[in-house]
mmCIF file of C-alpha atoms in Angstrom:
data_model
loop_
_atom_site.group_PDB
_atom_site.id
_atom_site.type_symbol
_atom_site.label_atom_id
_atom_site.label_comp_id
_atom_site.label_asym_id
_atom_site.label_seq_id
_atom_site.Cartn_x
_atom_site.Cartn_y
_atom_site.Cartn_z
ATOM 1 C CA UNK P 30 40.695 1.443 143.827
ATOM 2 C CA UNK P 31 43.541 1.874 146.310
ATOM 3 C CA UNK P 32 43.551 0.160 149.706
ATOM 4 C CA UNK P 33 44.482 3.465 151.350
ATOM 5 C CA UNK P 34 42.166 6.361 150.549
ATOM 6 C CA UNK P 35 43.456 9.878 149.886
ATOM 7 C CA UNK P 36 41.685 12.905 148.446
ATOM 8 C CA UNK P 37 42.692 13.289 144.795
ATOM 9 C CA UNK P 38 43.521 16.945 145.168
ATOM 10 C CA UNK P 39 44.344 19.669 147.687
ATOM 11 C CA UNK P 40 45.311 23.293 147.349
ATOM 12 C CA UNK P 41 46.480 26.302 149.292
ATOM 13 C CA UNK P 42 48.104 29.680 148.939
ATOM 14 C CA UNK P 43 51.714 30.456 149.865
ATOM 15 C CA UNK P 44 52.176 30.575 153.615
ATOM 16 C CA UNK P 45 49.039 28.580 154.377
ATOM 17 C CA UNK P 46 48.806 25.268 156.198
ATOM 18 C CA UNK P 47 47.304 22.328 154.341
ATOM 19 C CA UNK P 48 46.561 18.796 155.436
ATOM 20 C CA UNK P 49 46.221 15.612 153.405
ATOM 21 C CA UNK P 50 44.367 12.657 154.861
ATOM 22 C CA UNK P 51 44.966 8.935 154.410
ATOM 23 C CA UNK P 52 42.324 6.448 155.500
ATOM 24 C CA UNK P 53 42.921 2.743 155.895
ATOM 25 C CA UNK P 54 41.844 -0.193 158.017
ATOM 26 C CA UNK P 55 42.858 -2.297 160.992
ATOM 27 C CA UNK P 56 45.088 -4.490 158.829
ATOM 28 C CA UNK P 57 47.259 -1.633 157.588
ATOM 29 C CA UNK P 58 47.267 1.777 159.264
ATOM 30 C CA UNK P 59 45.559 0.383 162.343
ATOM 31 C CA UNK P 60 48.459 -1.958 163.078
ATOM 32 C CA UNK P 61 51.492 -0.594 161.233
ATOM 33 C CA UNK P 62 53.426 2.616 160.701
ATOM 34 C CA UNK P 63 52.407 5.139 158.071
ATOM 35 C CA UNK P 64 54.875 6.631 155.646
ATOM 36 C CA UNK P 65 54.591 9.557 153.247
ATOM 37 C CA UNK P 66 56.295 10.218 149.925
ATOM 38 C CA UNK P 67 56.554 13.338 147.789
ATOM 39 C CA UNK P 68 56.779 13.058 144.009
ATOM 40 C CA UNK P 69 57.685 16.203 142.129
ATOM 41 C CA UNK P 70 56.647 16.301 138.468
ATOM 42 C CA UNK P 71 58.739 13.978 136.326
ATOM 43 C CA UNK P 72 60.844 12.654 139.190
ATOM 44 C CA UNK P 73 61.068 9.587 141.422
ATOM 45 C CA UNK P 74 59.295 9.575 144.785
ATOM 46 C CA UNK P 75 61.141 10.946 147.795
ATOM 47 C CA UNK P 76 60.702 9.838 151.402
ATOM 48 C CA UNK P 77 59.034 12.585 153.423
ATOM 49 C CA UNK P 78 57.764 11.015 156.656
ATOM 50 C CA UNK P 79 58.354 7.576 158.176
ATOM 51 C CA UNK P 80 57.178 5.893 161.365
ATOM 52 C CA UNK P 81 53.998 8.034 161.341
ATOM 53 C CA UNK P 82 55.726 11.292 162.248
ATOM 54 C CA UNK P 83 59.494 11.093 161.722
ATOM 55 C CA UNK P 84 61.273 13.232 159.144
ATOM 56 C CA UNK P 85 64.336 11.887 157.339
ATOM 57 C CA UNK P 86 67.383 14.088 157.455
ATOM 58 C CA UNK P 87 67.011 17.046 155.120
ATOM 59 C CA UNK P 88 63.217 17.226 155.148
ATOM 60 C CA UNK P 89 62.079 20.656 156.396
ATOM 61 C CA UNK P 90 60.144 20.769 159.671
ATOM 62 C CA UNK P 91 57.278 22.378 157.755
ATOM 63 C CA UNK P 92 56.265 18.797 157.007
ATOM 64 C CA UNK P 93 54.690 16.773 159.811
ATOM 65 C CA UNK P 94 52.760 13.532 160.096
ATOM 66 C CA UNK P 95 50.270 12.099 162.527
ATOM 67 C CA UNK P 96 48.225 8.953 162.959
ATOM 68 C CA UNK P 97 45.093 8.097 164.887
ATOM 69 C CA UNK P 98 43.426 4.703 164.728
ATOM 70 C CA UNK P 99 43.053 3.734 161.077
ATOM 71 C CA UNK P 100 43.743 7.186 159.650
ATOM 72 C CA UNK P 101 46.776 9.372 159.152
ATOM 73 C CA UNK P 102 47.478 12.908 158.035
ATOM 74 C CA UNK P 103 50.286 14.861 156.449
ATOM 75 C CA UNK P 104 50.447 18.549 157.310
ATOM 76 C CA UNK P 105 52.432 21.145 155.411
ATOM 77 C CA UNK P 106 52.779 24.538 157.039
ATOM 78 C CA UNK P 107 54.172 27.699 155.478
ATOM 79 C CA UNK P 108 53.214 26.403 152.043
ATOM 80 C CA UNK P 109 55.722 27.175 149.281
ATOM 81 C CA UNK P 110 55.458 26.950 145.505
ATOM 82 C CA UNK P 111 58.084 24.194 145.502
ATOM 83 C CA UNK P 112 55.716 22.011 147.530
ATOM 84 C CA UNK P 113 53.515 21.564 144.464
ATOM 85 C CA UNK P 114 53.709 17.808 143.937
ATOM 86 C CA UNK P 115 51.913 14.498 144.352
ATOM 87 C CA UNK P 116 51.853 13.039 147.862
ATOM 88 C CA UNK P 117 51.383 9.362 148.702
ATOM 89 C CA UNK P 118 50.820 7.514 151.963
ATOM 90 C CA UNK P 119 51.950 3.906 152.399
ATOM 91 C CA UNK P 120 51.728 1.157 154.998
ATOM 92 C CA UNK P 121 52.259 -2.588 155.315
ATOM 93 C CA UNK P 122 49.033 -4.570 155.128
ATOM 94 C CA UNK P 123 49.000 -7.678 157.309
ATOM 95 C CA UNK P 124 46.029 -9.235 155.483
ATOM 96 C CA UNK P 125 47.492 -8.763 152.022
ATOM 97 C CA UNK P 126 51.088 -9.439 153.136
ATOM 98 C CA UNK P 127 52.274 -6.524 151.088
ATOM 99 C CA UNK P 128 52.804 -2.794 150.936
ATOM 100 C CA UNK P 129 49.834 -0.632 150.037
ATOM 101 C CA UNK P 130 49.844 2.934 148.795
ATOM 102 C CA UNK P 131 47.187 5.599 148.756
ATOM 103 C CA UNK P 132 45.963 6.800 145.373
ATOM 104 C CA UNK P 133 47.927 10.006 145.760
ATOM 105 C CA UNK P 134 46.978 13.624 146.337
ATOM 106 C CA UNK P 135 47.939 16.339 143.887
ATOM 107 C CA UNK P 136 48.809 19.491 145.802
ATOM 108 C CA UNK P 137 48.421 22.777 143.970
ATOM 109 C CA UNK P 138 49.905 26.000 145.322
ATOM 110 C CA UNK P 139 47.654 28.784 144.115
ATOM 111 C CA UNK V 7 76.065 8.170 148.260
ATOM 112 C CA UNK V 8 73.288 5.642 147.766
ATOM 113 C CA UNK V 9 72.563 5.010 144.099
ATOM 114 C CA UNK V 10 69.991 2.757 142.476
ATOM 115 C CA UNK V 11 70.083 2.523 138.690
ATOM 116 C CA UNK V 12 67.393 0.593 136.852
ATOM 117 C CA UNK V 13 67.740 -0.771 133.338
ATOM 118 C CA UNK V 14 66.089 -3.222 130.981
ATOM 119 C CA UNK V 15 62.868 -1.409 130.208
ATOM 120 C CA UNK V 16 61.499 -1.020 126.722
ATOM 121 C CA UNK V 17 58.721 -1.918 124.319
ATOM 122 C CA UNK V 18 57.440 -5.492 124.430
ATOM 123 C CA UNK V 19 54.477 -7.209 122.806
ATOM 124 C CA UNK V 20 51.588 -8.583 124.872
ATOM 125 C CA UNK V 21 52.480 -12.041 126.124
ATOM 126 C CA UNK V 22 56.171 -11.264 125.987
ATOM 127 C CA UNK V 23 58.867 -11.190 128.641
ATOM 128 C CA UNK V 24 61.315 -8.657 129.983
ATOM 129 C CA UNK V 25 63.963 -8.671 132.703
ATOM 130 C CA UNK V 26 64.621 -5.528 134.689
ATOM 131 C CA UNK V 27 67.827 -4.914 136.591
ATOM 132 C CA UNK V 28 68.723 -2.530 139.380
ATOM 133 C CA UNK V 29 72.381 -1.837 140.131
ATOM 134 C CA UNK V 30 72.946 -0.686 143.698
ATOM 135 C CA UNK V 31 75.923 1.175 145.126
ATOM 136 C CA UNK V 32 76.864 3.308 148.095
ATOM 137 C CA UNK V 33 75.584 0.895 150.748
ATOM 138 C CA UNK V 34 75.948 -2.708 151.900
ATOM 139 C CA UNK V 35 73.459 -4.353 149.557
ATOM 140 C CA UNK V 36 73.232 -7.638 151.449
ATOM 141 C CA UNK V 37 72.007 -5.825 154.560
ATOM 142 C CA UNK V 38 68.730 -4.600 153.071
ATOM 143 C CA UNK V 39 65.464 -5.876 151.756
ATOM 144 C CA UNK V 40 64.814 -4.574 148.248
ATOM 145 C CA UNK V 41 61.583 -3.678 146.489
ATOM 146 C CA UNK V 42 60.068 -2.977 143.080
ATOM 147 C CA UNK V 43 57.340 -0.323 142.817
ATOM 148 C CA UNK V 44 55.604 0.652 139.582
ATOM 149 C CA UNK V 45 53.632 3.621 138.329
ATOM 150 C CA UNK V 46 51.354 3.397 135.303
ATOM 151 C CA UNK V 47 51.207 6.522 133.128
ATOM 152 C CA UNK V 48 49.289 9.238 134.943
ATOM 153 C CA UNK V 49 48.491 6.892 137.847
ATOM 154 C CA UNK V 50 49.655 6.344 141.405
ATOM 155 C CA UNK V 51 52.329 4.166 142.951
ATOM 156 C CA UNK V 52 51.824 0.406 143.217
ATOM 157 C CA UNK V 53 54.048 -1.952 145.187
ATOM 158 C CA UNK V 54 55.026 -4.943 143.012
ATOM 159 C CA UNK V 55 57.346 -7.204 145.005
ATOM 160 C CA UNK V 56 59.986 -7.299 147.696
ATOM 161 C CA UNK V 57 62.761 -9.693 148.636
ATOM 162 C CA UNK V 58 64.610 -10.539 151.831
ATOM 163 C CA UNK V 59 68.343 -9.958 152.339
ATOM 164 C CA UNK V 60 69.310 -13.498 151.306
ATOM 165 C CA UNK V 61 66.485 -14.016 148.845
ATOM 166 C CA UNK V 62 64.766 -16.575 151.059
ATOM 167 C CA UNK V 63 61.542 -14.619 151.440
ATOM 168 C CA UNK V 64 59.579 -12.876 148.700
ATOM 169 C CA UNK V 65 56.215 -11.169 148.483
ATOM 170 C CA UNK V 66 54.202 -10.165 145.411
ATOM 171 C CA UNK V 67 51.109 -8.107 144.681
ATOM 172 C CA UNK V 68 48.298 -10.419 143.564
ATOM 173 C CA UNK V 69 48.172 -9.058 140.012
ATOM 174 C CA UNK V 70 51.699 -10.286 139.216
ATOM 175 C CA UNK V 71 51.825 -13.562 141.153
ATOM 176 C CA UNK V 72 52.830 -16.422 138.907
ATOM 177 C CA UNK V 73 54.047 -14.066 136.180
ATOM 178 C CA UNK V 74 56.795 -11.970 137.829
ATOM 179 C CA UNK V 75 59.815 -13.193 139.775
ATOM 180 C CA UNK V 76 61.961 -10.984 141.974
ATOM 181 C CA UNK V 77 65.548 -12.055 142.605
ATOM 182 C CA UNK V 78 68.883 -10.626 143.697
ATOM 183 C CA UNK V 79 72.590 -11.264 143.276
ATOM 184 C CA UNK V 80 74.327 -10.005 146.402
ATOM 185 C CA UNK V 81 77.769 -10.567 144.891
ATOM 186 C CA UNK V 82 76.862 -8.111 142.144
ATOM 187 C CA UNK V 83 74.756 -5.790 144.354
ATOM 188 C CA UNK V 84 71.943 -6.193 141.876
ATOM 189 C CA UNK V 85 68.194 -6.643 142.028
ATOM 190 C CA UNK V 86 66.146 -8.179 139.222
ATOM 191 C CA UNK V 87 62.540 -8.497 138.114
ATOM 192 C CA UNK V 88 61.718 -11.186 135.562
ATOM 193 C CA UNK V 89 58.401 -10.326 133.951
ATOM 194 C CA UNK V 90 56.533 -12.914 131.875
ATOM 195 C CA UNK V 91 53.124 -13.008 130.181
ATOM 196 C CA UNK V 92 53.045 -9.238 130.051
ATOM 197 C CA UNK V 93 49.796 -7.382 129.393
ATOM 198 C CA UNK V 94 48.955 -3.768 128.667
ATOM 199 C CA UNK V 95 48.127 -3.349 132.376
ATOM 200 C CA UNK V 96 51.818 -3.888 133.165
ATOM 201 C CA UNK V 97 52.792 -0.740 131.259
ATOM 202 C CA UNK V 98 54.461 1.501 133.815
ATOM 203 C CA UNK V 99 57.632 3.063 135.103
ATOM 204 C CA UNK V 100 59.269 0.502 137.361
ATOM 205 C CA UNK V 101 61.231 1.820 140.338
ATOM 206 C CA UNK V 102 63.768 -0.032 142.421
ATOM 207 C CA UNK V 103 63.732 0.998 146.092
ATOM 208 C CA UNK V 104 65.899 0.117 149.061
ATOM 209 C CA UNK V 105 64.155 -1.467 151.982
ATOM 210 C CA UNK V 106 60.602 -2.666 152.274
ATOM 211 C CA UNK V 107 60.870 -5.362 154.923
ATOM 212 C CA UNK V 108 57.418 -6.368 156.201
ATOM 213 C CA UNK V 109 56.158 -3.874 158.788
ATOM 214 C CA UNK V 110 59.297 -1.774 158.442
ATOM 215 C CA UNK V 111 58.967 1.609 160.116
ATOM 216 C CA UNK V 112 61.148 3.260 157.489
ATOM 217 C CA UNK V 113 60.546 1.688 154.083
ATOM 218 C CA UNK V 114 61.845 3.030 150.798
ATOM 219 C CA UNK V 115 64.194 5.812 151.901
ATOM 220 C CA UNK V 116 65.943 5.603 148.524
ATOM 221 C CA UNK V 117 64.556 5.188 145.013
ATOM 222 C CA UNK V 118 66.049 4.761 141.574
ATOM 223 C CA UNK V 119 65.099 6.978 138.647
ATOM 224 C CA UNK V 120 62.884 4.289 137.125
ATOM 225 C CA UNK V 121 62.743 2.400 133.837
ATOM 226 C CA UNK V 122 59.756 2.501 131.493
ATOM 227 C CA UNK V 123 58.100 -0.715 130.365
ATOM 228 C CA UNK V 124 55.580 -0.415 127.554
ATOM 229 C CA UNK V 125 53.477 -3.412 126.584
ATOM 230 C CA UNK V 126 51.922 -2.879 123.180
ATOM 231 C CA UNK V 127 51.546 -4.525 119.792
#
């Protein structure tokens, strides 16, 4: 059972907008930044969003992040087949004194 | 170009030990916290441990405390993970990642390709 809760799966058709949620608590998302990672099949994770809503250089602006209270969301607009991957949220947890990840959401492009 | 290359994975019997290494290049190693993250087969990501720039501060996930030790050699730009008393639950791909300071707003911008550790008799 992960400290951060994500839906196990999400799906959409090409061109659609999909959102993936990440729910935490006051000791993690409620008091620290949320970060998102994309993991394509068979590859290492890649940084997608940091500081709740900031994109690293090279990440398309189709990807956006937001945070409210103890929850966060990743939105992907203009869905493309290459977006089919696993997505993870992560935050520092002050109570655990460690990094915590969500269980991951498998995104399927129909 | 930032590069992180893990090595040292393999098959080990339950109760055994293994030492993972991560060779870093393309950045000033001593300027960054470093982190180990693992992923069991078919499962999600799990943070394992992180270490401060000079090695003076370390954090571990509860499940590995007392069994795993994270360390670094700044002269060699290398990160290590000594794993003892291994169990089947430690079977995973182990990734080395740059960053991971507590409460960092931009953790883990770079990852290695991972090294597979399999604990089995």
